[in-house]
């Protein structure tokens, strides 16, 4: 059975304090590793897709990386507006398997 | 322009009632999905349709029935609503199976 595990469940950072979120996965026939951002009361918003180990993608203060077993979302010098739940998902043969998310709170 | 839209946004109803949620996407995608997000925020796939054909039907009670009148629409009908059906239901779409999915804003269902 496909599994995606995210850690930590919650993370509190001071503005400017860089950190990383972890996503470990076991997905048969992985076609892509996806990162989404979800704000309270809204649907998940697509951030990145990573397709192969060693691949990296960046968007503003976020950088996603992928190994054969894990993906990391690095947040550099976060701002309060980066506060959200970050979801990781493995794309298998038929759909995406989501992790439970990491709730990030960035304090000014 | 809203890419994936859902109606209604909120739905409050009594146990035993039947209700429907509608989803429309204007992205030209071939594949559409329904997810359930529970109180712990865990997002779980319920159904997937590709070109109007059902391709995924996870372990979901028979009271839930999806219907896809065309590629751009996927509706969810729920019979005999139960308290445990209270959750947020998200519709999503993608070009193909296993590809990047784009989500709607969600329908918050509360069964009393």
mmCIF file with all atom_site columns, C-alpha atoms in Angstrom:
data_model
loop_
_atom_site.group_PDB
_atom_site.id
_atom_site.type_symbol
_atom_site.label_atom_id
_atom_site.label_alt_id
_atom_site.label_comp_id
_atom_site.label_asym_id
_atom_site.label_entity_id
_atom_site.label_seq_id
_atom_site.pdbx_PDB_ins_code
_atom_site.Cartn_x
_atom_site.Cartn_y
_atom_site.Cartn_z
_atom_site.occupancy
_atom_site.B_iso_or_equiv
_atom_site.pdbx_formal_charge
_atom_site.auth_seq_id
_atom_site.auth_comp_id
_atom_site.auth_asym_id
_atom_site.auth_atom_id
_atom_site.pdbx_PDB_model_num
ATOM 1   C CA . UNK A 1 1   ? 0.000   0.000  0.000   1.00 0.00 ? 1   UNK A CA 1
ATOM 2   C CA . UNK A 1 2   ? 1.262   3.467  -0.907  1.00 0.00 ? 2   UNK A CA 1
ATOM 3   C CA . UNK A 1 3   ? 2.286   5.593  2.067   1.00 0.00 ? 3   UNK A CA 1
ATOM 4   C CA . UNK A 1 4   ? 3.389   9.189  2.549   1.00 0.00 ? 4   UNK A CA 1
ATOM 5   C CA . UNK A 1 5   ? 4.556   10.410 5.962   1.00 0.00 ? 5   UNK A CA 1
ATOM 6   C CA . UNK A 1 6   ? 5.266   14.037 6.788   1.00 0.00 ? 6   UNK A CA 1
ATOM 7   C CA . UNK A 1 7   ? 7.182   15.474 9.722   1.00 0.00 ? 7   UNK A CA 1
ATOM 8   C CA . UNK A 1 8   ? 6.943   17.418 11.863  1.00 0.00 ? 8   UNK A CA 1
ATOM 9   C CA . UNK A 1 9   ? 3.159   17.643 12.260  1.00 0.00 ? 9   UNK A CA 1
ATOM 10  C CA . UNK A 1 10  ? 3.512   21.274 13.322  1.00 0.00 ? 10  UNK A CA 1
ATOM 11  C CA . UNK A 1 11  ? 6.353   23.764 13.188  1.00 0.00 ? 11  UNK A CA 1
ATOM 12  C CA . UNK A 1 12  ? 6.616   27.197 14.694  1.00 0.00 ? 12  UNK A CA 1
ATOM 13  C CA . UNK A 1 13  ? 9.304   29.540 13.380  1.00 0.00 ? 13  UNK A CA 1
ATOM 14  C CA . UNK A 1 14  ? 10.314  33.114 13.976  1.00 0.00 ? 14  UNK A CA 1
ATOM 15  C CA . UNK A 1 15  ? 10.332  35.340 10.928  1.00 0.00 ? 15  UNK A CA 1
ATOM 16  C CA . UNK A 1 16  ? 13.670  34.841 9.175   1.00 0.00 ? 16  UNK A CA 1
ATOM 17  C CA . UNK A 1 17  ? 14.369  31.475 10.845  1.00 0.00 ? 17  UNK A CA 1
ATOM 18  C CA . UNK A 1 18  ? 15.015  28.950 8.054   1.00 0.00 ? 18  UNK A CA 1
ATOM 19  C CA . UNK A 1 19  ? 13.961  25.299 8.372   1.00 0.00 ? 19  UNK A CA 1
ATOM 20  C CA . UNK A 1 20  ? 12.953  22.184 6.433   1.00 0.00 ? 20  UNK A CA 1
ATOM 21  C CA . UNK A 1 21  ? 9.864   20.014 6.223   1.00 0.00 ? 21  UNK A CA 1
ATOM 22  C CA . UNK A 1 22  ? 10.244  16.304 5.569   1.00 0.00 ? 22  UNK A CA 1
ATOM 23  C CA . UNK A 1 23  ? 8.192   13.928 3.424   1.00 0.00 ? 23  UNK A CA 1
ATOM 24  C CA . UNK A 1 24  ? 9.084   10.253 3.273   1.00 0.00 ? 24  UNK A CA 1
ATOM 25  C CA . UNK A 1 25  ? 7.252   8.093  0.764   1.00 0.00 ? 25  UNK A CA 1
ATOM 26  C CA . UNK A 1 26  ? 6.643   4.555  -0.384  1.00 0.00 ? 26  UNK A CA 1
ATOM 27  C CA . UNK A 1 27  ? 4.690   4.787  -3.631  1.00 0.00 ? 27  UNK A CA 1
ATOM 28  C CA . UNK A 1 28  ? 4.554   2.071  -6.276  1.00 0.00 ? 28  UNK A CA 1
ATOM 29  C CA . UNK A 1 29  ? 5.554   3.319  -9.684  1.00 0.00 ? 29  UNK A CA 1
ATOM 30  C CA . UNK A 1 30  ? 6.145   6.870  -8.502  1.00 0.00 ? 30  UNK A CA 1
ATOM 31  C CA . UNK A 1 31  ? 5.319   9.252  -11.329 1.00 0.00 ? 31  UNK A CA 1
ATOM 32  C CA . UNK A 1 32  ? 5.935   12.431 -9.377  1.00 0.00 ? 32  UNK A CA 1
ATOM 33  C CA . UNK A 1 33  ? 6.233   13.898 -5.883  1.00 0.00 ? 33  UNK A CA 1
ATOM 34  C CA . UNK A 1 34  ? 3.965   16.876 -5.333  1.00 0.00 ? 34  UNK A CA 1
ATOM 35  C CA . UNK A 1 35  ? 3.978   19.703 -2.820  1.00 0.00 ? 35  UNK A CA 1
ATOM 36  C CA . UNK A 1 36  ? 0.883   21.757 -2.072  1.00 0.00 ? 36  UNK A CA 1
ATOM 37  C CA . UNK A 1 37  ? 0.127   24.649 0.249   1.00 0.00 ? 37  UNK A CA 1
ATOM 38  C CA . UNK A 1 38  ? -3.258  24.810 2.008   1.00 0.00 ? 38  UNK A CA 1
ATOM 39  C CA . UNK A 1 39  ? -4.527  27.928 3.757   1.00 0.00 ? 39  UNK A CA 1
ATOM 40  C CA . UNK A 1 40  ? -7.366  27.641 6.309   1.00 0.00 ? 40  UNK A CA 1
ATOM 41  C CA . UNK A 1 41  ? -10.741 27.306 4.616   1.00 0.00 ? 41  UNK A CA 1
ATOM 42  C CA . UNK A 1 42  ? -9.251  26.894 1.133   1.00 0.00 ? 42  UNK A CA 1
ATOM 43  C CA . UNK A 1 43  ? -8.334  24.120 -1.259  1.00 0.00 ? 43  UNK A CA 1
ATOM 44  C CA . UNK A 1 44  ? -4.748  22.899 -1.687  1.00 0.00 ? 44  UNK A CA 1
ATOM 45  C CA . UNK A 1 45  ? -2.687  25.128 -3.966  1.00 0.00 ? 45  UNK A CA 1
ATOM 46  C CA . UNK A 1 46  ? -0.092  23.475 -6.182  1.00 0.00 ? 46  UNK A CA 1
ATOM 47  C CA . UNK A 1 47  ? 3.547   24.405 -5.512  1.00 0.00 ? 47  UNK A CA 1
ATOM 48  C CA . UNK A 1 48  ? 5.953   21.900 -7.115  1.00 0.00 ? 48  UNK A CA 1
ATOM 49  C CA . UNK A 1 49  ? 6.273   18.576 -8.876  1.00 0.00 ? 49  UNK A CA 1
ATOM 50  C CA . UNK A 1 50  ? 9.528   16.613 -8.654  1.00 0.00 ? 50  UNK A CA 1
ATOM 51  C CA . UNK A 1 51  ? 10.054  13.670 -10.981 1.00 0.00 ? 51  UNK A CA 1
ATOM 52  C CA . UNK A 1 52  ? 13.443  12.148 -10.243 1.00 0.00 ? 52  UNK A CA 1
ATOM 53  C CA . UNK A 1 53  ? 15.975  11.846 -7.429  1.00 0.00 ? 53  UNK A CA 1
ATOM 54  C CA . UNK A 1 54  ? 18.339  14.804 -7.337  1.00 0.00 ? 54  UNK A CA 1
ATOM 55  C CA . UNK A 1 55  ? 15.822  17.196 -8.825  1.00 0.00 ? 55  UNK A CA 1
ATOM 56  C CA . UNK A 1 56  ? 15.317  20.572 -7.149  1.00 0.00 ? 56  UNK A CA 1
ATOM 57  C CA . UNK A 1 57  ? 12.755  23.305 -7.716  1.00 0.00 ? 57  UNK A CA 1
ATOM 58  C CA . UNK A 1 58  ? 12.521  26.792 -6.245  1.00 0.00 ? 58  UNK A CA 1
ATOM 59  C CA . UNK A 1 59  ? 9.830   29.386 -5.839  1.00 0.00 ? 59  UNK A CA 1
ATOM 60  C CA . UNK A 1 60  ? 10.510  32.527 -3.838  1.00 0.00 ? 60  UNK A CA 1
ATOM 61  C CA . UNK A 1 61  ? 11.548  31.367 -0.343  1.00 0.00 ? 61  UNK A CA 1
ATOM 62  C CA . UNK A 1 62  ? 10.702  27.717 -0.987  1.00 0.00 ? 62  UNK A CA 1
ATOM 63  C CA . UNK A 1 63  ? 12.940  25.008 -2.402  1.00 0.00 ? 63  UNK A CA 1
ATOM 64  C CA . UNK A 1 64  ? 11.860  21.399 -2.865  1.00 0.00 ? 64  UNK A CA 1
ATOM 65  C CA . UNK A 1 65  ? 14.309  18.519 -3.231  1.00 0.00 ? 65  UNK A CA 1
ATOM 66  C CA . UNK A 1 66  ? 13.864  14.819 -3.905  1.00 0.00 ? 66  UNK A CA 1
ATOM 67  C CA . UNK A 1 67  ? 15.779  11.643 -3.049  1.00 0.00 ? 67  UNK A CA 1
ATOM 68  C CA . UNK A 1 68  ? 14.723  8.045  -3.685  1.00 0.00 ? 68  UNK A CA 1
ATOM 69  C CA . UNK A 1 69  ? 12.930  7.864  -0.348  1.00 0.00 ? 69  UNK A CA 1
ATOM 70  C CA . UNK A 1 70  ? 12.320  11.428 0.801   1.00 0.00 ? 70  UNK A CA 1
ATOM 71  C CA . UNK A 1 71  ? 11.503  14.926 -0.238  1.00 0.00 ? 71  UNK A CA 1
ATOM 72  C CA . UNK A 1 72  ? 12.311  18.099 1.627   1.00 0.00 ? 72  UNK A CA 1
ATOM 73  C CA . UNK A 1 73  ? 10.713  21.504 1.477   1.00 0.00 ? 73  UNK A CA 1
ATOM 74  C CA . UNK A 1 74  ? 13.262  24.068 2.577   1.00 0.00 ? 74  UNK A CA 1
ATOM 75  C CA . UNK A 1 75  ? 11.967  27.434 3.709   1.00 0.00 ? 75  UNK A CA 1
ATOM 76  C CA . UNK A 1 76  ? 14.544  30.213 3.701   1.00 0.00 ? 76  UNK A CA 1
ATOM 77  C CA . UNK A 1 77  ? 13.976  33.341 5.799   1.00 0.00 ? 77  UNK A CA 1
ATOM 78  C CA . UNK A 1 78  ? 10.224  32.720 6.121   1.00 0.00 ? 78  UNK A CA 1
ATOM 79  C CA . UNK A 1 79  ? 7.691   35.492 6.501   1.00 0.00 ? 79  UNK A CA 1
ATOM 80  C CA . UNK A 1 80  ? 4.356   35.396 8.372   1.00 0.00 ? 80  UNK A CA 1
ATOM 81  C CA . UNK A 1 81  ? 2.540   35.020 5.029   1.00 0.00 ? 81  UNK A CA 1
ATOM 82  C CA . UNK A 1 82  ? 4.245   31.635 4.600   1.00 0.00 ? 82  UNK A CA 1
ATOM 83  C CA . UNK A 1 83  ? 2.091   30.320 7.462   1.00 0.00 ? 83  UNK A CA 1
ATOM 84  C CA . UNK A 1 84  ? -0.045  27.484 6.091   1.00 0.00 ? 84  UNK A CA 1
ATOM 85  C CA . UNK A 1 85  ? -0.298  23.715 6.013   1.00 0.00 ? 85  UNK A CA 1
ATOM 86  C CA . UNK A 1 86  ? 2.110   22.131 3.540   1.00 0.00 ? 86  UNK A CA 1
ATOM 87  C CA . UNK A 1 87  ? 0.999   18.864 1.975   1.00 0.00 ? 87  UNK A CA 1
ATOM 88  C CA . UNK A 1 88  ? 3.167   16.318 0.236   1.00 0.00 ? 88  UNK A CA 1
ATOM 89  C CA . UNK A 1 89  ? 1.708   13.735 -2.166  1.00 0.00 ? 89  UNK A CA 1
ATOM 90  C CA . UNK A 1 90  ? 3.108   10.814 -4.124  1.00 0.00 ? 90  UNK A CA 1
ATOM 91  C CA . UNK A 1 91  ? 1.700   10.268 -7.596  1.00 0.00 ? 91  UNK A CA 1
ATOM 92  C CA . UNK A 1 92  ? 1.329   6.564  -8.304  1.00 0.00 ? 92  UNK A CA 1
ATOM 93  C CA . UNK A 1 93  ? -0.366  4.514  -11.001 1.00 0.00 ? 93  UNK A CA 1
ATOM 94  C CA . UNK A 1 94  ? -3.822  5.834  -10.353 1.00 0.00 ? 94  UNK A CA 1
ATOM 95  C CA . UNK A 1 95  ? -3.867  8.925  -8.146  1.00 0.00 ? 95  UNK A CA 1
ATOM 96  C CA . UNK A 1 96  ? -2.081  10.936 -5.483  1.00 0.00 ? 96  UNK A CA 1
ATOM 97  C CA . UNK A 1 97  ? -1.494  9.636  -1.962  1.00 0.00 ? 97  UNK A CA 1
ATOM 98  C CA . UNK A 1 98  ? -1.311  12.541 0.462   1.00 0.00 ? 98  UNK A CA 1
ATOM 99  C CA . UNK A 1 99  ? 0.542   12.871 3.732   1.00 0.00 ? 99  UNK A CA 1
ATOM 100 C CA . UNK A 1 100 ? -1.174  14.435 6.741   1.00 0.00 ? 100 UNK A CA 1
ATOM 101 C CA . UNK A 1 101 ? 0.632   17.712 6.270   1.00 0.00 ? 101 UNK A CA 1
ATOM 102 C CA . UNK A 1 102 ? 2.876   19.999 8.285   1.00 0.00 ? 102 UNK A CA 1
ATOM 103 C CA . UNK A 1 103 ? 1.210   23.025 9.833   1.00 0.00 ? 103 UNK A CA 1
ATOM 104 C CA . UNK A 1 104 ? 3.685   25.910 9.682   1.00 0.00 ? 104 UNK A CA 1
ATOM 105 C CA . UNK A 1 105 ? 3.281   29.037 11.775  1.00 0.00 ? 105 UNK A CA 1
ATOM 106 C CA . UNK A 1 106 ? 5.705   31.920 11.235  1.00 0.00 ? 106 UNK A CA 1
ATOM 107 C CA . UNK A 1 107 ? 5.659   34.577 13.922  1.00 0.00 ? 107 UNK A CA 1
ATOM 108 C CA . UNK A 1 108 ? 6.731   38.183 13.244  1.00 0.00 ? 108 UNK A CA 1
ATOM 109 C CA . UNK B 2 1   ? -11.461 32.937 -13.975 1.00 0.00 ? 1   UNK B CA 1
ATOM 110 C CA . UNK B 2 2   ? -12.050 30.116 -11.517 1.00 0.00 ? 2   UNK B CA 1
ATOM 111 C CA . UNK B 2 3   ? -10.306 26.951 -12.704 1.00 0.00 ? 3   UNK B CA 1
ATOM 112 C CA . UNK B 2 4   ? -12.107 24.414 -10.497 1.00 0.00 ? 4   UNK B CA 1
ATOM 113 C CA . UNK B 2 5   ? -15.355 25.506 -8.879  1.00 0.00 ? 5   UNK B CA 1
ATOM 114 C CA . UNK B 2 6   ? -17.677 23.760 -6.452  1.00 0.00 ? 6   UNK B CA 1
ATOM 115 C CA . UNK B 2 7   ? -21.187 24.470 -5.265  1.00 0.00 ? 7   UNK B CA 1
ATOM 116 C CA . UNK B 2 8   ? -22.358 24.901 -2.643  1.00 0.00 ? 8   UNK B CA 1
ATOM 117 C CA . UNK B 2 9   ? -19.529 26.191 -0.467  1.00 0.00 ? 9   UNK B CA 1
ATOM 118 C CA . UNK B 2 10  ? -21.399 25.312 2.729   1.00 0.00 ? 10  UNK B CA 1
ATOM 119 C CA . UNK B 2 11  ? -24.017 22.635 3.285   1.00 0.00 ? 11  UNK B CA 1
ATOM 120 C CA . UNK B 2 12  ? -25.813 22.090 6.596   1.00 0.00 ? 12  UNK B CA 1
ATOM 121 C CA . UNK B 2 13  ? -28.391 19.315 6.662   1.00 0.00 ? 13  UNK B CA 1
ATOM 122 C CA . UNK B 2 14  ? -30.130 16.769 8.843   1.00 0.00 ? 14  UNK B CA 1
ATOM 123 C CA . UNK B 2 15  ? -29.246 13.105 9.184   1.00 0.00 ? 15  UNK B CA 1
ATOM 124 C CA . UNK B 2 16  ? -31.044 10.935 6.675   1.00 0.00 ? 16  UNK B CA 1
ATOM 125 C CA . UNK B 2 17  ? -31.314 13.613 3.979   1.00 0.00 ? 17  UNK B CA 1
ATOM 126 C CA . UNK B 2 18  ? -29.980 13.292 0.432   1.00 0.00 ? 18  UNK B CA 1
ATOM 127 C CA . UNK B 2 19  ? -27.724 16.016 -0.967  1.00 0.00 ? 19  UNK B CA 1
ATOM 128 C CA . UNK B 2 20  ? -25.578 16.764 -4.021  1.00 0.00 ? 20  UNK B CA 1
ATOM 129 C CA . UNK B 2 21  ? -22.364 18.697 -4.536  1.00 0.00 ? 21  UNK B CA 1
ATOM 130 C CA . UNK B 2 22  ? -21.420 19.983 -7.968  1.00 0.00 ? 22  UNK B CA 1
ATOM 131 C CA . UNK B 2 23  ? -17.977 20.487 -9.493  1.00 0.00 ? 23  UNK B CA 1
ATOM 132 C CA . UNK B 2 24  ? -16.925 22.124 -12.732 1.00 0.00 ? 24  UNK B CA 1
ATOM 133 C CA . UNK B 2 25  ? -13.476 22.670 -14.240 1.00 0.00 ? 25  UNK B CA 1
ATOM 134 C CA . UNK B 2 26  ? -12.601 24.976 -17.134 1.00 0.00 ? 26  UNK B CA 1
ATOM 135 C CA . UNK B 2 27  ? -9.013  23.743 -17.576 1.00 0.00 ? 27  UNK B CA 1
ATOM 136 C CA . UNK B 2 28  ? -9.825  21.234 -20.303 1.00 0.00 ? 28  UNK B CA 1
ATOM 137 C CA . UNK B 2 29  ? -8.579  18.383 -18.116 1.00 0.00 ? 29  UNK B CA 1
ATOM 138 C CA . UNK B 2 30  ? -9.513  14.766 -18.783 1.00 0.00 ? 30  UNK B CA 1
ATOM 139 C CA . UNK B 2 31  ? -9.484  13.510 -15.195 1.00 0.00 ? 31  UNK B CA 1
ATOM 140 C CA . UNK B 2 32  ? -11.511 14.630 -12.191 1.00 0.00 ? 32  UNK B CA 1
ATOM 141 C CA . UNK B 2 33  ? -11.503 13.542 -8.555  1.00 0.00 ? 33  UNK B CA 1
ATOM 142 C CA . UNK B 2 34  ? -13.403 13.749 -5.297  1.00 0.00 ? 34  UNK B CA 1
ATOM 143 C CA . UNK B 2 35  ? -11.516 13.878 -1.996  1.00 0.00 ? 35  UNK B CA 1
ATOM 144 C CA . UNK B 2 36  ? -12.708 13.921 1.605   1.00 0.00 ? 36  UNK B CA 1
ATOM 145 C CA . UNK B 2 37  ? -10.790 15.927 4.193   1.00 0.00 ? 37  UNK B CA 1
ATOM 146 C CA . UNK B 2 38  ? -11.672 14.971 7.749   1.00 0.00 ? 38  UNK B CA 1
ATOM 147 C CA . UNK B 2 39  ? -11.394 16.963 10.965  1.00 0.00 ? 39  UNK B CA 1
ATOM 148 C CA . UNK B 2 40  ? -7.730  16.005 11.260  1.00 0.00 ? 40  UNK B CA 1
ATOM 149 C CA . UNK B 2 41  ? -7.130  17.559 7.837   1.00 0.00 ? 41  UNK B CA 1
ATOM 150 C CA . UNK B 2 42  ? -6.243  14.237 6.192   1.00 0.00 ? 42  UNK B CA 1
ATOM 151 C CA . UNK B 2 43  ? -7.031  14.331 2.462   1.00 0.00 ? 43  UNK B CA 1
ATOM 152 C CA . UNK B 2 44  ? -8.271  11.006 1.113   1.00 0.00 ? 44  UNK B CA 1
ATOM 153 C CA . UNK B 2 45  ? -9.270  10.053 -2.432  1.00 0.00 ? 45  UNK B CA 1
ATOM 154 C CA . UNK B 2 46  ? -12.843 8.869  -2.916  1.00 0.00 ? 46  UNK B CA 1
ATOM 155 C CA . UNK B 2 47  ? -13.397 8.678  -6.666  1.00 0.00 ? 47  UNK B CA 1
ATOM 156 C CA . UNK B 2 48  ? -11.612 9.406  -9.902  1.00 0.00 ? 48  UNK B CA 1
ATOM 157 C CA . UNK B 2 49  ? -13.073 9.798  -13.389 1.00 0.00 ? 49  UNK B CA 1
ATOM 158 C CA . UNK B 2 50  ? -11.149 9.835  -16.644 1.00 0.00 ? 50  UNK B CA 1
ATOM 159 C CA . UNK B 2 51  ? -13.045 10.973 -19.744 1.00 0.00 ? 51  UNK B CA 1
ATOM 160 C CA . UNK B 2 52  ? -16.345 10.416 -17.937 1.00 0.00 ? 52  UNK B CA 1
ATOM 161 C CA . UNK B 2 53  ? -15.430 6.866  -16.887 1.00 0.00 ? 53  UNK B CA 1
ATOM 162 C CA . UNK B 2 54  ? -14.946 5.785  -13.293 1.00 0.00 ? 54  UNK B CA 1
ATOM 163 C CA . UNK B 2 55  ? -11.358 4.627  -12.738 1.00 0.00 ? 55  UNK B CA 1
ATOM 164 C CA . UNK B 2 56  ? -11.008 4.762  -8.960  1.00 0.00 ? 56  UNK B CA 1
ATOM 165 C CA . UNK B 2 57  ? -13.618 3.869  -6.404  1.00 0.00 ? 57  UNK B CA 1
ATOM 166 C CA . UNK B 2 58  ? -11.984 3.650  -3.016  1.00 0.00 ? 58  UNK B CA 1
ATOM 167 C CA . UNK B 2 59  ? -13.690 2.036  -0.055  1.00 0.00 ? 59  UNK B CA 1
ATOM 168 C CA . UNK B 2 60  ? -16.577 4.442  0.117   1.00 0.00 ? 60  UNK B CA 1
ATOM 169 C CA . UNK B 2 61  ? -20.110 3.580  1.262   1.00 0.00 ? 61  UNK B CA 1
ATOM 170 C CA . UNK B 2 62  ? -22.626 2.916  -1.513  1.00 0.00 ? 62  UNK B CA 1
ATOM 171 C CA . UNK B 2 63  ? -24.509 5.973  -0.281  1.00 0.00 ? 63  UNK B CA 1
ATOM 172 C CA . UNK B 2 64  ? -21.963 8.043  -2.212  1.00 0.00 ? 64  UNK B CA 1
ATOM 173 C CA . UNK B 2 65  ? -22.489 8.088  -5.968  1.00 0.00 ? 65  UNK B CA 1
ATOM 174 C CA . UNK B 2 66  ? -20.464 10.174 -8.396  1.00 0.00 ? 66  UNK B CA 1
ATOM 175 C CA . UNK B 2 67  ? -21.834 11.233 -11.760 1.00 0.00 ? 67  UNK B CA 1
ATOM 176 C CA . UNK B 2 68  ? -19.939 12.765 -14.662 1.00 0.00 ? 68  UNK B CA 1
ATOM 177 C CA . UNK B 2 69  ? -22.281 14.198 -17.324 1.00 0.00 ? 69  UNK B CA 1
ATOM 178 C CA . UNK B 2 70  ? -19.297 15.411 -19.350 1.00 0.00 ? 70  UNK B CA 1
ATOM 179 C CA . UNK B 2 71  ? -15.515 15.866 -19.040 1.00 0.00 ? 71  UNK B CA 1
ATOM 180 C CA . UNK B 2 72  ? -15.860 19.243 -17.343 1.00 0.00 ? 72  UNK B CA 1
ATOM 181 C CA . UNK B 2 73  ? -18.278 18.195 -14.599 1.00 0.00 ? 73  UNK B CA 1
ATOM 182 C CA . UNK B 2 74  ? -18.179 15.681 -11.758 1.00 0.00 ? 74  UNK B CA 1
ATOM 183 C CA . UNK B 2 75  ? -21.002 15.708 -9.241  1.00 0.00 ? 75  UNK B CA 1
ATOM 184 C CA . UNK B 2 76  ? -21.267 13.847 -5.947  1.00 0.00 ? 76  UNK B CA 1
ATOM 185 C CA . UNK B 2 77  ? -24.604 12.638 -4.647  1.00 0.00 ? 77  UNK B CA 1
ATOM 186 C CA . UNK B 2 78  ? -24.910 11.428 -1.072  1.00 0.00 ? 78  UNK B CA 1
ATOM 187 C CA . UNK B 2 79  ? -27.923 9.437  0.140   1.00 0.00 ? 79  UNK B CA 1
ATOM 188 C CA . UNK B 2 80  ? -29.086 8.993  3.726   1.00 0.00 ? 80  UNK B CA 1
ATOM 189 C CA . UNK B 2 81  ? -26.524 11.347 5.221   1.00 0.00 ? 81  UNK B CA 1
ATOM 190 C CA . UNK B 2 82  ? -24.877 10.289 8.497   1.00 0.00 ? 82  UNK B CA 1
ATOM 191 C CA . UNK B 2 83  ? -23.092 12.289 11.186  1.00 0.00 ? 83  UNK B CA 1
ATOM 192 C CA . UNK B 2 84  ? -19.758 10.796 10.104  1.00 0.00 ? 84  UNK B CA 1
ATOM 193 C CA . UNK B 2 85  ? -20.171 12.295 6.633   1.00 0.00 ? 85  UNK B CA 1
ATOM 194 C CA . UNK B 2 86  ? -19.435 15.737 8.071   1.00 0.00 ? 86  UNK B CA 1
ATOM 195 C CA . UNK B 2 87  ? -16.201 16.866 6.441   1.00 0.00 ? 87  UNK B CA 1
ATOM 196 C CA . UNK B 2 88  ? -14.834 19.092 3.700   1.00 0.00 ? 88  UNK B CA 1
ATOM 197 C CA . UNK B 2 89  ? -15.192 17.619 0.215   1.00 0.00 ? 89  UNK B CA 1
ATOM 198 C CA . UNK B 2 90  ? -12.754 18.739 -2.467  1.00 0.00 ? 90  UNK B CA 1
ATOM 199 C CA . UNK B 2 91  ? -13.009 18.330 -6.191  1.00 0.00 ? 91  UNK B CA 1
ATOM 200 C CA . UNK B 2 92  ? -9.828  18.299 -8.277  1.00 0.00 ? 92  UNK B CA 1
ATOM 201 C CA . UNK B 2 93  ? -8.819  17.845 -11.899 1.00 0.00 ? 93  UNK B CA 1
ATOM 202 C CA . UNK B 2 94  ? -5.700  16.939 -13.871 1.00 0.00 ? 94  UNK B CA 1
ATOM 203 C CA . UNK B 2 95  ? -4.590  16.251 -17.445 1.00 0.00 ? 95  UNK B CA 1
ATOM 204 C CA . UNK B 2 96  ? -4.084  12.600 -16.686 1.00 0.00 ? 96  UNK B CA 1
ATOM 205 C CA . UNK B 2 97  ? -3.920  10.039 -13.931 1.00 0.00 ? 97  UNK B CA 1
ATOM 206 C CA . UNK B 2 98  ? -1.049  10.637 -11.498 1.00 0.00 ? 98  UNK B CA 1
ATOM 207 C CA . UNK B 2 99  ? -0.355  14.127 -12.837 1.00 0.00 ? 99  UNK B CA 1
ATOM 208 C CA . UNK B 2 100 ? -0.571  17.509 -11.124 1.00 0.00 ? 100 UNK B CA 1
ATOM 209 C CA . UNK B 2 101 ? -4.013  18.005 -9.663  1.00 0.00 ? 101 UNK B CA 1
ATOM 210 C CA . UNK B 2 102 ? -5.732  21.373 -9.243  1.00 0.00 ? 102 UNK B CA 1
ATOM 211 C CA . UNK B 2 103 ? -8.229  21.683 -6.433  1.00 0.00 ? 103 UNK B CA 1
ATOM 212 C CA . UNK B 2 104 ? -11.502 23.486 -5.956  1.00 0.00 ? 104 UNK B CA 1
ATOM 213 C CA . UNK B 2 105 ? -12.268 25.620 -2.877  1.00 0.00 ? 105 UNK B CA 1
ATOM 214 C CA . UNK B 2 106 ? -14.079 22.810 -1.061  1.00 0.00 ? 106 UNK B CA 1
ATOM 215 C CA . UNK B 2 107 ? -17.621 22.164 0.185   1.00 0.00 ? 107 UNK B CA 1
ATOM 216 C CA . UNK B 2 108 ? -18.031 22.156 3.943   1.00 0.00 ? 108 UNK B CA 1
ATOM 217 C CA . UNK B 2 109 ? -20.702 19.602 4.842   1.00 0.00 ? 109 UNK B CA 1
ATOM 218 C CA . UNK B 2 110 ? -22.181 19.505 8.332   1.00 0.00 ? 110 UNK B CA 1
ATOM 219 C CA . UNK B 2 111 ? -24.683 16.787 9.163   1.00 0.00 ? 111 UNK B CA 1
ATOM 220 C CA . UNK B 2 112 ? -26.779 17.441 12.276  1.00 0.00 ? 112 UNK B CA 1
#
